[in-house]
Coordinates of C-alpha atoms in Angstrom, one line a residue:
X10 CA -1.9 2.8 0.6
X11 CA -3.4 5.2 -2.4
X12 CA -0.9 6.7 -4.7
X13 CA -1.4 8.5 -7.6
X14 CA 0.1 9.1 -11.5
X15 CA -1.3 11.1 -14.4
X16 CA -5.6 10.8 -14.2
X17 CA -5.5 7.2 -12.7
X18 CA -5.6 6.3 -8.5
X19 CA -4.3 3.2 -7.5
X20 CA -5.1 1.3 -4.3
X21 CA -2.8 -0.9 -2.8
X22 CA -3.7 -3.1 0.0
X23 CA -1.8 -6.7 0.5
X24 CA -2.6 -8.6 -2.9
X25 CA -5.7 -6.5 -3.9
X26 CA -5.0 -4.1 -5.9
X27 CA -7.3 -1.3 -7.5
X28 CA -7.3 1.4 -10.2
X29 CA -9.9 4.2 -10.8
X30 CA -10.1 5.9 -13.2
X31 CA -12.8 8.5 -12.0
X32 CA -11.0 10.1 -8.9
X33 CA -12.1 7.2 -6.4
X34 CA -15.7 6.9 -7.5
X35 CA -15.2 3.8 -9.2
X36 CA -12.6 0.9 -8.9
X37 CA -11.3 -1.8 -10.8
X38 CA -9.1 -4.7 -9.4
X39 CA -5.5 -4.7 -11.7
X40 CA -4.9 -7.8 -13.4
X41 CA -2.8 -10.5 -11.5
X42 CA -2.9 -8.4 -8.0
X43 CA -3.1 -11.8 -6.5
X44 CA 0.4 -12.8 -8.0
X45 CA 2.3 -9.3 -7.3
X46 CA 2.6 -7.1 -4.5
X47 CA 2.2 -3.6 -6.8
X48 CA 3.7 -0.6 -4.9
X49 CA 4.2 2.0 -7.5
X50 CA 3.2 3.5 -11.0
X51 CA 4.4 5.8 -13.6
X52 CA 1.3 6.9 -16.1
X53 CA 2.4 8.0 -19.4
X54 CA -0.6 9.0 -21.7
X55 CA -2.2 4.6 -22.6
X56 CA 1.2 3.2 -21.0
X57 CA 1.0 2.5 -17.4
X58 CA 4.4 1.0 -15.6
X59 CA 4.3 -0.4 -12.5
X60 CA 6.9 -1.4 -9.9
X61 CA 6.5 -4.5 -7.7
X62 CA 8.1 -7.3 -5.5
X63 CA 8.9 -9.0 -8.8
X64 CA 10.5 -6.3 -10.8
X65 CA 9.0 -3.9 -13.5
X66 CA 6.1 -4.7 -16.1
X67 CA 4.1 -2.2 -18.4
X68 CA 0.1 -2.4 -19.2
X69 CA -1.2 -0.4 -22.4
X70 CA -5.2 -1.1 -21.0
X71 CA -5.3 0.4 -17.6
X72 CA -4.1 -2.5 -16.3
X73 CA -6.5 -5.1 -16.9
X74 CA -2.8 -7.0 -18.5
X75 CA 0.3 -6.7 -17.5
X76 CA 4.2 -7.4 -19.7
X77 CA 7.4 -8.2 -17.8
X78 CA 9.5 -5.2 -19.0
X79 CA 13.0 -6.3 -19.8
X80 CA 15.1 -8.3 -17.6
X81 CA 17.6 -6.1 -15.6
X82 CA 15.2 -5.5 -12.5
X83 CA 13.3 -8.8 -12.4
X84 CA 14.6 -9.7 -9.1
X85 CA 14.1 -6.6 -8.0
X86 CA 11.9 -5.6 -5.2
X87 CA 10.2 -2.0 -6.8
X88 CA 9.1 0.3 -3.8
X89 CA 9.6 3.8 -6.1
X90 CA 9.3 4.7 -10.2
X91 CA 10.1 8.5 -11.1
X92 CA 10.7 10.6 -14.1
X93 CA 13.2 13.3 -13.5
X94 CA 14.7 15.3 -16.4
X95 CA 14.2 12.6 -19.2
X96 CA 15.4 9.8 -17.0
X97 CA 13.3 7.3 -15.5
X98 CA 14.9 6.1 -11.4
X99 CA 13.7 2.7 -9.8
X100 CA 14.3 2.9 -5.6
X101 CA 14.5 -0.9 -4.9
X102 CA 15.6 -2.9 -2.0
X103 CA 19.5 -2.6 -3.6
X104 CA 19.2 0.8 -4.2
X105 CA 18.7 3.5 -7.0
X106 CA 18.8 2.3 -10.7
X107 CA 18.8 4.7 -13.8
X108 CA 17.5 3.9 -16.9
X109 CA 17.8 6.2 -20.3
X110 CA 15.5 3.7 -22.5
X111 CA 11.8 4.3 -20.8
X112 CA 12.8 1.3 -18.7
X113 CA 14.2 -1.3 -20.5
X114 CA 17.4 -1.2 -19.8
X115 CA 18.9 -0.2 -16.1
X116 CA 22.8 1.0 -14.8
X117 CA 22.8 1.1 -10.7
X118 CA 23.1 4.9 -9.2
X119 CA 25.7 4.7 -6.5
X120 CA 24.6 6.4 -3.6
X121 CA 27.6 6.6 -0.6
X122 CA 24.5 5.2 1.9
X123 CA 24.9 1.7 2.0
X124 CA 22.4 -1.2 0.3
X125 CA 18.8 -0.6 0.6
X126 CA 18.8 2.8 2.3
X127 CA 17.1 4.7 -0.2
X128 CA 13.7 5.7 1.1
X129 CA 12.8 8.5 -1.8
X130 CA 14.3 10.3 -4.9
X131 CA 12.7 13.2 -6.5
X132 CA 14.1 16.1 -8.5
X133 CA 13.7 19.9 -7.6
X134 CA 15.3 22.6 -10.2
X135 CA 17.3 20.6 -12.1
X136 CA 18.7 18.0 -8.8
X137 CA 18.3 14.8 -7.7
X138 CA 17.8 14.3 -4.5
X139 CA 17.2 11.2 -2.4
X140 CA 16.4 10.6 1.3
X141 CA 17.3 7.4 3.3
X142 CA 16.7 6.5 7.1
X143 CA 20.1 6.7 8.4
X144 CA 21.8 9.7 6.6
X145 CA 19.2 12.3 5.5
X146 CA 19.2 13.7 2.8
X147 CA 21.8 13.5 -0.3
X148 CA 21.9 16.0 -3.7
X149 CA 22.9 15.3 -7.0
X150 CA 23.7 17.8 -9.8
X151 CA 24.9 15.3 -12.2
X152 CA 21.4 13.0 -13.2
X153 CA 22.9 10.5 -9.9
X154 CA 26.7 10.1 -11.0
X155 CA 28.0 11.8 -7.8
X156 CA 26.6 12.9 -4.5
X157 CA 26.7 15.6 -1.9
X158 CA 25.2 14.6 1.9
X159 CA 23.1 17.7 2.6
X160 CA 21.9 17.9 6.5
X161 CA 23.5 21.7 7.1
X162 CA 20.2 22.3 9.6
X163 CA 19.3 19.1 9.0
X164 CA 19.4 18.0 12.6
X165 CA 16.5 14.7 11.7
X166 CA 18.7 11.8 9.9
X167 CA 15.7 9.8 9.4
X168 CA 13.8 11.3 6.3
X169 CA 10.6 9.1 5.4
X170 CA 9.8 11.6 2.5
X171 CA 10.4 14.9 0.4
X172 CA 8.3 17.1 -1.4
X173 CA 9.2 20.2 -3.2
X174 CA 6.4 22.9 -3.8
X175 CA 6.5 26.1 -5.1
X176 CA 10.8 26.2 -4.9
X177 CA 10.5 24.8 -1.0
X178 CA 12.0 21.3 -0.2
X179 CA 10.0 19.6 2.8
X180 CA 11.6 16.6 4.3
X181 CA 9.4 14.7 6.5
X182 CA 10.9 13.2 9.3
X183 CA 9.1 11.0 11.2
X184 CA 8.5 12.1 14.9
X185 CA 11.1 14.9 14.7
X186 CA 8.5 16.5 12.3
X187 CA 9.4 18.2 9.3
X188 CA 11.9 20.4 7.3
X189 CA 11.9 23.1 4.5
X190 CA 15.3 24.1 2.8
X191 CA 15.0 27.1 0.2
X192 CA 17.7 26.7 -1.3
X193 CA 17.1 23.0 -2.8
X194 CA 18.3 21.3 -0.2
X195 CA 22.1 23.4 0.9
X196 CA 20.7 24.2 4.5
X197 CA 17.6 23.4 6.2
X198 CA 15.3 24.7 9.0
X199 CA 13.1 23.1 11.3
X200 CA 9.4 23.9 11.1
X201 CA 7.7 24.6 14.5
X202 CA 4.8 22.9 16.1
X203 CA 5.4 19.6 14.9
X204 CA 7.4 18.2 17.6
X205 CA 6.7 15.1 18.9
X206 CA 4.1 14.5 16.1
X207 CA 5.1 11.7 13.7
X208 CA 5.0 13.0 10.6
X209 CA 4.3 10.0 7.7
X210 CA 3.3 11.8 4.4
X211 CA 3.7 15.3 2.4
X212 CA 1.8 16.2 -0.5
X213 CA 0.9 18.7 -3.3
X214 CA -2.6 19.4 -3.1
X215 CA -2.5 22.3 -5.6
X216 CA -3.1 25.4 -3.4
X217 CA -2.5 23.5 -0.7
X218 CA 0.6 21.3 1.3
X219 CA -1.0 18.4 3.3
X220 CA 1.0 16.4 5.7
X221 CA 0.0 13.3 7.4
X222 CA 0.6 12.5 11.1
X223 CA 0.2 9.8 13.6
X224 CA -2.5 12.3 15.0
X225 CA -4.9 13.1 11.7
X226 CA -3.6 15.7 9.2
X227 CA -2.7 19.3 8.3
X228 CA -2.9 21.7 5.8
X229 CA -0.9 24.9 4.4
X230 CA -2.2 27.5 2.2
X231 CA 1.2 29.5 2.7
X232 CA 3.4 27.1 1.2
X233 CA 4.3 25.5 4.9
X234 CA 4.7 28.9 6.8
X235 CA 1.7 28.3 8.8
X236 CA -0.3 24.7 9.0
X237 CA -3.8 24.1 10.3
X238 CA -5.3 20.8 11.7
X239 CA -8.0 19.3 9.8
X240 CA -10.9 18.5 11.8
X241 CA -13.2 16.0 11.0
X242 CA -15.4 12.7 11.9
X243 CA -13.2 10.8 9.8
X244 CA -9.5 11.1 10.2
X245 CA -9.1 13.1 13.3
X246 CA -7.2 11.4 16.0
X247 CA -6.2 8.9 13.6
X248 CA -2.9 7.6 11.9
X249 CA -2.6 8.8 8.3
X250 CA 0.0 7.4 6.1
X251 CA -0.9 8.4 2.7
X252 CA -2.7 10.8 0.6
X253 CA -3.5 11.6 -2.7
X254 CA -4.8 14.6 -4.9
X255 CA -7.3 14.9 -7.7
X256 CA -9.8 17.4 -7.6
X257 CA -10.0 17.2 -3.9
X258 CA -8.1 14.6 -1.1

């Protein structure tokens, strides 16, 4: 998978890992990538913290040396790090964790799905929001202390993903298609012409929405009103599970 935080692209495959600083020209292999399965990263101007199968740890040299960052989530599996609203969340195979201290310290967020169902969390004006694969989607308006199920239109219960773009939500929801709610999540309406195409990915692409599919991917230059297939030699025809942005995909 490639994902993206702040100026730096990271490339995750098995136990070698990558970094480039240069928008995919160049790459680097991250320290200890042989010892850790990495799967996400939160950039904060030289501080870099990453999430993996052993917990949390934080590089200040674009990861060419890695520190175990406090103790709380050590056993923790890391698939997801976010800021949202001065908090920074941690989506791990037990669930959501808050933590107030950039990290060091963690309280669980109890979310009425069950262990291990949380797919995604994001935040859209001023919510949290979190998808799982059972339930859909659920909102917060209170930084994760309580919970409201939202799926009014929401007839998809398995959400891989969200995205919010220009005030739109976009839920992506695997072979039903995908979603848009404009309202932050209260009710939600289908969007047409994706049926019976898996869709894997969403992502910002600055003027753009890009979803990947199980058949290649699409683009919207109307904030999701009206999606064109990309054609070309490359990814046509095939599956695409993630994308990144930075100064073209």
């Amino acid at each position: 998978a490639i994902t993206q935080s702040g100026d730096l692209l990271f490339l995750l495959k098995n136990q070698n890992h990558h970094v480039s600083v240069d928008t995919g020209r160049t790459w680097r292999r991250i320290a200890d990538s042989t010892r850790r399965l990495y799967r996400t990263f939160i950039v904060e101007g030289n501080r870099i913290l990453s999430g993996s199968n052993q917990g949390l740890h934080v590089s200040t040299d674009q990861g060419q040396s890695w520190t175990r960052l406090g103790t709380a989530l050590q056993n923790e599996d890391v698939f997801q790090l976010e800021r949202i609203d001065g908090h920074v969340f941690a989506v791990t195979q037990n669930g959501a964790f808050r933590s107030t201290t950039n990290g060091v310290s963690w309280e669980h967020v109890f979310v009425p799905i069950g262990k291990g169902k949380v797919q995604r969390i994001i935040g859209a004006g001023g919510r949290l929001l979190i998808s799982d694969n059972t339930h859909g989607v659920y909102v917060s308006i209170d930084s994760g202390t309580s919970w409201t199920r939202s799926v009014n239109g929401l007839i998809a219960l398995t959400v891989n993903g969200l995205l919010v773009y220009r005030n739109r939500l976009f839920a992506a929801c695997g072979p039903r298609g995908f979603f848009v709610s404009d309202d932050l999540g209260t009710t939600w309406e289908e969007v047409g012409g994706f049926q019976g195409v898996d869709v894997t990915c969403l992502a910002d692409a600055g003027k753009n929405i890009v979803a990947g599919t199980s058949n290649g991917w699409y683009r919207s230059a109307d904030t999701g009103r009206t999606w064109q297939r990309h054609e070309d030699s490359y990814t046509s025809n095939k599956a695409v599970f993630a994308i990144a942005y930075e100064n073209g995909l």
